[in-house]
Amino acid sequence: MTKVNQNFLKLPGSYLFSEVARRISAYSAANPQAKIIKLSIGDVTRPLVPAVIEAMHKAVDEMGAEETFRGYGPEQGYDFLRDAIAEHDYKARGVDIAPDEIFVSDGAKSDCGNIGDIFGVDNVVAVCDPVYPVYVDTNAMAGRAGDYQEELGRWNKLVYMPCVEANGFSPEIPKEKADIIYLCFPNNPTGAVATRDQLKEWVDYANKNGSVILYDSAYKAFITEEDVPHTIYEIEGARTCAIEFRSYSKTAGFTGNRCAYTVVPKDLERDGAKINALWNRRQCTKFNGVPYVVQRGAAAIYTPEGKRQTQDVIDYYHANTKVIMDGLSKAGLSASGGVNAPYIWLKTPDNMGSWDFFDLLLDKANVACTPGAGFGPSGEGYVRLTAFGGAEATKEAVERIVKML
Ligand code: PLP
């Protein structure tokens, strides 16, 4: 009889965001008059900018003419996009990343999950707590997480690095030796960022122990403070220990367009193998590239008008963050994040449980949030609010929260 991957059977019930959606739908069905505003969404709401649209229209026309039609593209991405990334996202920050160290893909979610293909099952994996659930679940699927302990909300083989108020929501080097370390800055869900010194500690640790850092920088576009590193490669020594994930989803409203990239430096070697070559082999075997039209759209954000227009959208979301932060502070609530991220990490009042506060907010203010406990045990007592909504709706949601409290 066919055997299934037993690791899938160990996964706990539902994915966090499905449970949030389920509760919102159930509430709406029972209260059809309620006008729910979702500050829970991790999806963008502003449309693609004109520079992207124009580039994509042009690319569609090329696909419609015999002389300019393109079939399969390079699995690693077209040169025009890889060159633009190397130039604008790295060289402009004083960082040398060669185009053949950049792998264009259909999403940071896929890459964060797929990267596990090239690493052995017996590596010790360290994750932040709270954490973007994809890192945990994909390691669980691969058999690297062990067994799920329902009562603790943890996997017994994973190393959890608590990110709590006491450490400024920044993970500390674990006591256990970790082979693969997931870091995400600006962070989802806390909105925290790492300083240069903090990242240097991680880089030194990884080089000393032969570990690999998987650095998710999907929210890099939201950094506003001057001294916050934009890429881990700004840190000396990172080329020999870190892989970086980037995404156009939040940077340029590409959640429905699907385009991202992963940087695997050629200096990164482990277990006698060049990691860049392994990832290239994996991608060539299992991936056939991002659509030409989409890659043309992504490249357009590096033009002067594209840069200006995408920055305007980021500023729009940042204005929402400010509205939320100001409102919460007016209501006497304690919140962090927001400054370099589209996420606000709100401490629930009176030590309420995350899901209790979620239900209260939904019922009394008709505002949806994401319960912190869903991102890991250390998220208990927090909820995540996002700045991805429309400006008017965000303002109204905040007014309702202030009034409720
Ligand atoms: N990484 C983090 C930390 C995220 O929060 C998200 C999306 O929510 C992703 C990656 C997914 O990015 P993409 O849309 O490129 O798959």
Short mmCIF file of C-alpha atoms and ligand atoms in Angstrom, two decimals:
data_model
loop_
_atom_site.label_atom_id
_atom_site.label_comp_id
_atom_site.label_asym_id
_atom_site.label_seq_id
_atom_site.Cartn_x
_atom_site.Cartn_y
_atom_site.Cartn_z
CA MET A 1 0.00 0.00 0.00
CA THR A 2 1.14 3.52 -0.66
CA LYS A 3 2.74 5.09 2.38
CA VAL A 4 2.27 8.79 3.08
CA ASN A 5 4.88 11.08 4.57
CA GLN A 6 4.16 10.43 8.23
CA ASN A 7 5.50 13.86 9.18
CA PHE A 8 2.43 15.46 7.59
CA LEU A 9 0.23 13.53 9.99
CA LYS A 10 2.02 15.12 12.93
CA LEU A 11 1.10 18.67 11.90
CA PRO A 12 -1.35 20.31 14.28
CA GLY A 13 -4.88 21.12 13.10
CA SER A 14 -5.23 24.27 11.07
CA TYR A 15 -2.87 26.85 9.73
CA LEU A 16 -3.12 30.04 11.86
CA PHE A 17 -4.53 32.26 9.16
CA SER A 18 -7.22 29.73 8.23
CA GLU A 19 -8.40 29.69 11.84
CA VAL A 20 -8.51 33.51 11.92
CA ALA A 21 -10.53 33.49 8.68
CA ARG A 22 -12.84 30.79 10.03
CA ARG A 23 -13.63 32.80 13.19
CA ILE A 24 -14.25 35.99 11.19
CA SER A 25 -16.63 34.16 8.82
CA ALA A 26 -18.50 32.53 11.69
CA TYR A 27 -18.90 35.92 13.40
CA SER A 28 -20.06 37.57 10.15
CA ALA A 29 -22.59 34.81 9.53
CA ALA A 30 -24.02 35.25 13.03
CA ASN A 31 -23.89 39.07 12.85
CA PRO A 32 -24.60 40.02 9.23
CA GLN A 33 -24.96 43.72 10.09
CA ALA A 34 -21.41 43.93 11.49
CA LYS A 35 -18.95 45.89 9.35
CA ILE A 36 -15.71 44.11 10.14
CA ILE A 37 -12.41 45.85 9.50
CA LYS A 38 -9.45 43.53 9.12
CA LEU A 39 -6.26 44.69 10.73
CA SER A 40 -5.33 41.02 10.57
CA ILE A 41 -4.41 40.91 6.92
CA GLY A 42 -0.85 40.22 5.88
CA ASP A 43 -1.84 41.01 2.31
CA VAL A 44 -1.43 44.31 0.52
CA THR A 45 -4.40 46.36 -0.69
CA ARG A 46 -2.82 49.08 -2.88
CA PRO A 47 -2.75 48.28 -6.62
CA LEU A 48 0.39 47.80 -8.70
CA VAL A 49 2.11 51.10 -9.52
CA PRO A 50 1.94 52.58 -13.06
CA ALA A 51 5.60 51.80 -13.90
CA VAL A 52 4.99 48.11 -13.21
CA ILE A 53 1.73 48.04 -15.14
CA GLU A 54 3.33 49.71 -18.15
CA ALA A 55 6.26 47.25 -18.15
CA MET A 56 3.92 44.28 -17.85
CA HIS A 57 1.67 45.53 -20.67
CA LYS A 58 4.69 45.90 -22.90
CA ALA A 59 5.88 42.40 -21.97
CA VAL A 60 2.46 40.95 -22.79
CA ASP A 61 2.67 42.56 -26.24
CA GLU A 62 6.12 40.99 -26.71
CA MET A 63 4.69 37.60 -25.83
CA GLY A 64 2.03 38.12 -28.50
CA ALA A 65 4.46 38.64 -31.38
CA GLU A 66 6.45 35.84 -33.00
CA GLU A 67 9.76 37.77 -33.04
CA THR A 68 9.64 38.62 -29.36
CA PHE A 69 7.76 35.65 -27.91
CA ARG A 70 9.55 33.78 -25.10
CA GLY A 71 9.03 30.24 -23.89
CA TYR A 72 10.81 28.74 -20.90
CA GLY A 73 13.11 31.29 -19.34
CA PRO A 74 16.22 30.64 -17.29
CA GLU A 75 15.31 28.79 -14.07
CA GLN A 76 17.37 31.31 -12.11
CA GLY A 77 15.65 34.36 -13.56
CA TYR A 78 16.33 36.66 -16.52
CA ASP A 79 19.62 38.58 -16.55
CA PHE A 80 17.81 41.93 -16.77
CA LEU A 81 16.25 41.31 -13.34
CA ARG A 82 19.25 39.64 -11.67
CA ASP A 83 21.50 42.49 -12.84
CA ALA A 84 19.05 45.11 -11.53
CA ILE A 85 18.86 43.36 -8.14
CA ALA A 86 22.66 43.16 -7.82
CA GLU A 87 22.97 46.82 -8.77
CA HIS A 88 20.11 48.45 -6.84
CA ASP A 89 19.48 46.19 -3.86
CA TYR A 90 23.12 45.39 -3.08
CA LYS A 91 25.77 47.51 -4.84
CA ALA A 92 23.86 50.66 -3.88
CA ARG A 93 24.28 49.57 -0.22
CA GLY A 94 28.00 48.94 -0.71
CA VAL A 95 27.49 45.16 -0.89
CA ASP A 96 28.95 42.92 -3.58
CA ILE A 97 26.50 40.27 -4.71
CA ALA A 98 27.02 38.81 -8.19
CA PRO A 99 24.01 38.17 -10.46
CA ASP A 100 24.74 34.42 -10.42
CA GLU A 101 24.30 34.43 -6.64
CA ILE A 102 20.70 35.62 -7.13
CA PHE A 103 17.88 33.14 -7.82
CA VAL A 104 14.56 34.69 -8.88
CA SER A 105 11.54 32.72 -7.71
CA ASP A 106 7.77 32.77 -7.30
CA GLY A 107 7.90 33.68 -3.61
CA ALA A 108 9.85 33.91 -0.40
CA LYS A 109 7.34 31.48 1.09
CA SER A 110 8.29 28.81 -1.45
CA ASP A 111 12.01 29.50 -1.07
CA CYS A 112 11.95 29.47 2.76
CA GLY A 113 10.19 26.13 2.56
CA ASN A 114 12.12 24.62 -0.37
CA ILE A 115 15.57 25.51 0.94
CA GLY A 116 15.24 22.57 3.33
CA ASP A 117 15.63 20.22 0.32
CA ILE A 118 19.37 20.85 0.25
CA PHE A 119 20.01 20.29 3.97
CA GLY A 120 20.14 16.98 5.84
CA VAL A 121 17.28 15.84 8.01
CA ASP A 122 19.46 15.55 11.11
CA ASN A 123 20.38 19.24 11.35
CA VAL A 124 19.32 21.07 14.51
CA VAL A 125 17.02 23.93 13.52
CA ALA A 126 16.54 27.10 15.58
CA VAL A 127 13.55 29.37 15.11
CA CYS A 128 12.34 32.51 16.81
CA ASP A 129 9.30 32.33 19.04
CA PRO A 130 6.96 33.92 17.90
CA VAL A 131 7.73 33.00 14.30
CA TYR A 132 6.41 33.06 10.71
CA PRO A 133 4.78 29.58 10.76
CA VAL A 134 6.22 28.49 7.39
CA TYR A 135 9.73 27.89 8.82
CA VAL A 136 8.35 25.57 11.50
CA ASP A 137 5.82 23.67 9.41
CA THR A 138 8.16 23.03 6.49
CA ASN A 139 10.80 21.62 8.83
CA ALA A 140 8.13 19.50 10.46
CA MET A 141 7.11 18.17 7.01
CA ALA A 142 10.74 17.29 6.30
CA GLY A 143 11.11 15.41 9.60
CA ARG A 144 13.50 17.89 11.19
CA ALA A 145 11.12 19.06 13.93
CA GLY A 146 10.43 15.74 15.68
CA ASP A 147 7.05 15.43 17.38
CA TYR A 148 4.51 18.11 18.18
CA GLN A 149 3.84 18.60 21.87
CA GLU A 150 0.28 19.83 21.98
CA GLU A 151 0.37 21.00 25.60
CA LEU A 152 3.47 23.14 24.98
CA GLY A 153 2.60 24.23 21.44
CA ARG A 154 6.13 23.20 20.38
CA TRP A 155 8.04 20.60 18.38
CA ASN A 156 10.44 18.60 20.51
CA LYS A 157 13.44 18.74 18.15
CA LEU A 158 13.31 22.43 17.28
CA VAL A 159 15.27 24.99 19.26
CA TYR A 160 13.01 27.92 20.12
CA MET A 161 14.52 31.35 20.69
CA PRO A 162 12.05 33.46 22.68
CA CYS A 163 11.61 37.02 21.41
CA VAL A 164 10.01 38.82 24.31
CA GLU A 165 9.80 42.27 25.84
CA ALA A 166 12.83 41.60 28.07
CA ASN A 167 15.16 41.08 25.06
CA GLY A 168 13.54 43.72 22.88
CA PHE A 169 11.92 40.96 20.78
CA SER A 170 15.34 40.00 19.46
CA PRO A 171 16.50 36.36 19.66
CA GLU A 172 19.51 35.46 21.78
CA ILE A 173 22.13 32.89 20.80
CA PRO A 174 20.73 29.55 22.05
CA LYS A 175 22.55 27.30 24.51
CA GLU A 176 22.04 24.31 22.20
CA LYS A 177 24.22 24.20 19.09
CA ALA A 178 22.05 25.10 16.11
CA ASP A 179 22.98 24.08 12.54
CA ILE A 180 20.27 26.05 10.73
CA ILE A 181 19.07 29.35 12.15
CA TYR A 182 16.06 31.23 10.78
CA LEU A 183 16.18 34.98 11.35
CA CYS A 184 13.60 37.42 10.01
CA PHE A 185 14.19 41.18 10.09
CA PRO A 186 12.16 43.37 9.97
CA ASN A 187 10.25 40.74 11.86
CA ASN A 188 6.91 39.17 11.19
CA PRO A 189 5.03 39.25 13.55
CA THR A 190 6.72 41.61 16.07
CA GLY A 191 7.96 44.32 13.68
CA ALA A 192 11.33 44.31 15.49
CA VAL A 193 14.63 44.89 13.68
CA ALA A 194 18.17 43.74 14.48
CA THR A 195 21.08 46.11 14.98
CA ARG A 196 24.38 45.67 13.17
CA ASP A 197 25.98 44.44 16.40
CA GLN A 198 23.27 41.85 16.96
CA LEU A 199 23.61 40.53 13.41
CA LYS A 200 27.40 40.46 13.75
CA GLU A 201 27.00 38.16 16.78
CA TRP A 202 24.88 35.79 14.72
CA VAL A 203 27.29 35.83 11.78
CA ASP A 204 30.25 35.13 14.06
CA TYR A 205 28.35 32.32 15.77
CA ALA A 206 27.40 30.72 12.44
CA ASN A 207 30.93 30.93 11.03
CA LYS A 208 32.44 29.54 14.22
CA ASN A 209 29.98 26.63 14.47
CA GLY A 210 29.59 25.85 10.77
CA SER A 211 25.90 26.81 10.90
CA VAL A 212 23.83 28.42 8.16
CA ILE A 213 21.67 31.50 8.77
CA LEU A 214 18.48 31.66 6.72
CA TYR A 215 17.79 35.39 6.71
CA ASP A 216 14.28 36.43 5.68
CA SER A 217 14.22 40.06 4.68
CA ALA A 218 10.77 40.13 3.06
CA TYR A 219 9.92 43.44 4.78
CA LYS A 220 13.15 45.26 4.02
CA ALA A 221 11.30 48.00 2.12
CA PHE A 222 9.68 49.17 5.36
CA ILE A 223 12.95 50.12 7.08
CA THR A 224 12.95 53.83 7.87
CA GLU A 225 15.75 54.22 10.40
CA GLU A 226 19.16 55.04 8.96
CA ASP A 227 21.33 52.67 10.96
CA VAL A 228 19.21 49.52 10.49
CA PRO A 229 20.94 47.00 8.17
CA HIS A 230 18.98 46.35 4.95
CA THR A 231 20.72 43.09 4.15
CA ILE A 232 22.70 40.60 6.23
CA TYR A 233 25.55 40.97 3.72
CA GLU A 234 26.24 44.42 5.16
CA ILE A 235 27.73 42.40 8.03
CA GLU A 236 31.30 41.21 7.60
CA GLY A 237 31.53 37.44 7.34
CA ALA A 238 27.93 36.91 6.16
CA ARG A 239 28.97 35.65 2.72
CA THR A 240 30.35 32.49 4.28
CA CYS A 241 27.31 31.67 6.44
CA ALA A 242 24.07 33.29 5.25
CA ILE A 243 21.34 32.83 2.67
CA GLU A 244 18.98 35.78 2.21
CA PHE A 245 15.33 35.73 1.11
CA ARG A 246 13.69 38.79 -0.43
CA SER A 247 10.24 39.32 -1.85
CA TYR A 248 8.42 41.81 -4.08
CA SER A 249 5.14 40.91 -2.35
CA LYS A 250 5.16 43.68 0.22
CA THR A 251 7.80 45.83 -1.49
CA ALA A 252 5.75 46.35 -4.64
CA GLY A 253 2.32 44.83 -4.10
CA PHE A 254 3.24 41.55 -5.83
CA THR A 255 1.35 39.16 -3.52
CA GLY A 256 -0.88 38.21 -6.47
CA ASN A 257 1.88 38.56 -9.06
CA ARG A 258 4.39 36.20 -7.37
CA CYS A 259 8.01 37.24 -7.59
CA ALA A 260 10.84 37.05 -5.07
CA TYR A 261 14.50 36.11 -4.96
CA THR A 262 17.02 34.27 -2.83
CA VAL A 263 20.70 35.08 -2.54
CA VAL A 264 23.11 32.18 -2.08
CA PRO A 265 26.73 33.42 -2.00
CA LYS A 266 29.35 31.33 -3.76
CA ASP A 267 31.56 31.59 -0.66
CA LEU A 268 29.07 29.53 1.36
CA GLU A 269 30.28 25.94 1.73
CA ARG A 270 29.16 23.29 4.18
CA ASP A 271 29.88 19.58 4.45
CA GLY A 272 32.29 19.83 1.51
CA ALA A 273 29.62 21.23 -0.83
CA LYS A 274 29.04 24.61 -2.42
CA ILE A 275 25.57 25.67 -1.32
CA ASN A 276 25.08 27.91 -4.38
CA ALA A 277 25.63 24.88 -6.66
CA LEU A 278 23.22 22.74 -4.64
CA TRP A 279 20.48 25.38 -4.75
CA ASN A 280 21.04 25.86 -8.47
CA ARG A 281 20.70 22.10 -8.97
CA ARG A 282 17.51 22.05 -6.90
CA GLN A 283 15.94 24.95 -8.76
CA CYS A 284 16.87 23.62 -12.21
CA THR A 285 15.31 20.27 -11.33
CA LYS A 286 12.12 21.38 -9.60
CA PHE A 287 11.38 24.91 -10.84
CA ASN A 288 10.85 26.36 -14.30
CA GLY A 289 11.19 30.05 -13.61
CA VAL A 290 8.94 33.05 -12.99
CA PRO A 291 6.83 34.30 -15.94
CA TYR A 292 8.63 36.76 -18.22
CA VAL A 293 5.81 39.30 -17.86
CA VAL A 294 6.09 39.22 -14.07
CA GLN A 295 9.87 39.59 -14.11
CA ARG A 296 9.55 42.62 -16.42
CA GLY A 297 7.12 44.08 -13.88
CA ALA A 298 9.58 43.44 -11.05
CA ALA A 299 12.45 45.03 -12.98
CA ALA A 300 10.35 48.18 -13.49
CA ILE A 301 10.46 48.98 -9.77
CA TYR A 302 14.19 49.73 -10.15
CA THR A 303 13.58 52.54 -12.68
CA PRO A 304 13.50 56.10 -11.25
CA GLU A 305 9.71 56.33 -11.62
CA GLY A 306 9.24 52.78 -10.32
CA LYS A 307 11.31 53.57 -7.23
CA ARG A 308 9.36 56.77 -6.57
CA GLN A 309 5.96 55.14 -7.06
CA THR A 310 6.69 52.08 -4.90
CA GLN A 311 8.09 54.32 -2.16
CA ASP A 312 4.82 56.31 -2.23
CA VAL A 313 2.92 53.09 -1.53
CA ILE A 314 5.25 52.14 1.33
CA ASP A 315 4.73 55.68 2.73
CA TYR A 316 0.97 55.15 2.50
CA TYR A 317 1.24 52.01 4.64
CA HIS A 318 3.60 53.74 7.03
CA ALA A 319 1.02 56.51 7.53
CA ASN A 320 -1.40 53.74 8.61
CA THR A 321 1.17 52.41 11.08
CA LYS A 322 1.42 55.85 12.62
CA VAL A 323 -2.36 56.14 12.93
CA ILE A 324 -2.48 52.75 14.67
CA MET A 325 0.47 53.45 17.00
CA ASP A 326 -0.89 56.91 17.98
CA GLY A 327 -4.37 55.49 18.63
CA LEU A 328 -3.09 52.61 20.75
CA SER A 329 -0.95 54.92 22.81
CA LYS A 330 -3.98 57.23 23.30
CA ALA A 331 -5.87 54.20 24.59
CA GLY A 332 -3.05 53.55 27.07
CA LEU A 333 -1.96 50.34 25.37
CA SER A 334 1.58 49.10 24.99
CA ALA A 335 2.70 48.35 21.45
CA SER A 336 5.97 47.97 19.55
CA GLY A 337 7.13 47.51 15.96
CA GLY A 338 5.66 49.68 13.23
CA VAL A 339 8.64 51.98 12.71
CA ASN A 340 10.59 49.69 10.37
CA ALA A 341 7.80 47.24 9.59
CA PRO A 342 4.14 47.10 8.57
CA TYR A 343 3.38 45.14 11.74
CA ILE A 344 2.43 46.33 15.20
CA TRP A 345 2.82 44.00 18.14
CA LEU A 346 0.22 44.90 20.73
CA LYS A 347 0.30 43.69 24.31
CA THR A 348 -3.21 42.69 25.32
CA PRO A 349 -4.71 44.69 28.20
CA ASP A 350 -4.95 43.07 31.64
CA ASN A 351 -2.88 40.06 30.54
CA MET A 352 -5.73 38.74 28.43
CA GLY A 353 -5.03 35.67 26.32
CA SER A 354 -4.39 36.36 22.63
CA TRP A 355 -7.44 34.47 21.36
CA ASP A 356 -9.66 36.01 24.10
CA PHE A 357 -8.59 39.49 23.02
CA PHE A 358 -9.10 38.52 19.37
CA ASP A 359 -12.70 37.49 20.17
CA LEU A 360 -13.31 40.61 22.27
CA LEU A 361 -12.01 42.95 19.58
CA LEU A 362 -14.06 41.18 16.94
CA ASP A 363 -17.22 41.27 19.02
CA LYS A 364 -17.02 44.72 20.61
CA ALA A 365 -15.20 46.72 17.91
CA ASN A 366 -15.77 44.55 14.84
CA VAL A 367 -12.04 44.70 14.23
CA ALA A 368 -10.02 41.61 13.34
CA CYS A 369 -6.44 41.08 14.48
CA THR A 370 -4.10 38.07 14.49
CA PRO A 371 -3.59 36.37 17.87
CA GLY A 372 0.08 36.33 18.88
CA ALA A 373 -0.20 32.84 20.36
CA GLY A 374 -0.72 31.53 16.83
CA PHE A 375 2.89 32.47 16.02
CA GLY A 376 4.30 30.50 18.96
CA PRO A 377 4.02 30.16 22.74
CA SER A 378 5.90 33.42 23.42
CA GLY A 379 3.30 35.28 21.37
CA GLU A 380 0.69 34.59 24.04
CA GLY A 381 -0.62 37.85 25.48
CA TYR A 382 -0.04 39.73 22.22
CA VAL A 383 -1.87 40.35 18.98
CA ARG A 384 -0.52 41.48 15.62
CA LEU A 385 -2.06 44.43 13.78
CA THR A 386 -1.11 45.30 10.23
CA ALA A 387 -0.89 48.52 8.27
CA PHE A 388 -1.88 46.98 4.94
CA GLY A 389 -5.49 48.19 4.98
CA GLY A 390 -7.00 51.30 3.38
CA ALA A 391 -6.31 54.59 5.20
CA GLU A 392 -9.97 55.34 6.01
CA ALA A 393 -10.71 51.83 7.26
CA THR A 394 -7.56 51.84 9.40
CA LYS A 395 -8.55 55.17 10.96
CA GLU A 396 -12.02 53.90 11.71
CA ALA A 397 -10.71 50.63 13.18
CA VAL A 398 -8.41 52.53 15.53
CA GLU A 399 -11.26 54.85 16.62
CA ARG A 400 -13.37 51.81 17.40
CA ILE A 401 -10.55 50.19 19.46
CA VAL A 402 -9.97 53.40 21.43
CA LYS A 403 -13.72 53.74 22.09
CA MET A 404 -14.01 50.10 23.15
CA LEU A 405 -11.22 50.44 25.68
N1 PLP B 1 8.46 35.75 4.72
C1 PLP B 1 7.74 36.37 5.65
C2 PLP B 1 8.36 36.67 6.96
C3 PLP B 1 6.41 36.69 5.41
O1 PLP B 1 5.68 37.28 6.36
C4 PLP B 1 5.84 36.40 4.16
C5 PLP B 1 4.43 36.72 3.83
O2 PLP B 1 3.59 36.94 4.62
C6 PLP B 1 6.62 35.74 3.23
C7 PLP B 1 7.93 35.44 3.52
C8 PLP B 1 6.03 35.32 1.91
O3 PLP B 1 6.44 36.07 0.87
P1 PLP B 1 5.99 35.74 -0.61
O4 PLP B 1 4.70 36.41 -0.85
O5 PLP B 1 7.12 36.26 -1.44
O6 PLP B 1 5.86 34.25 -0.74
#
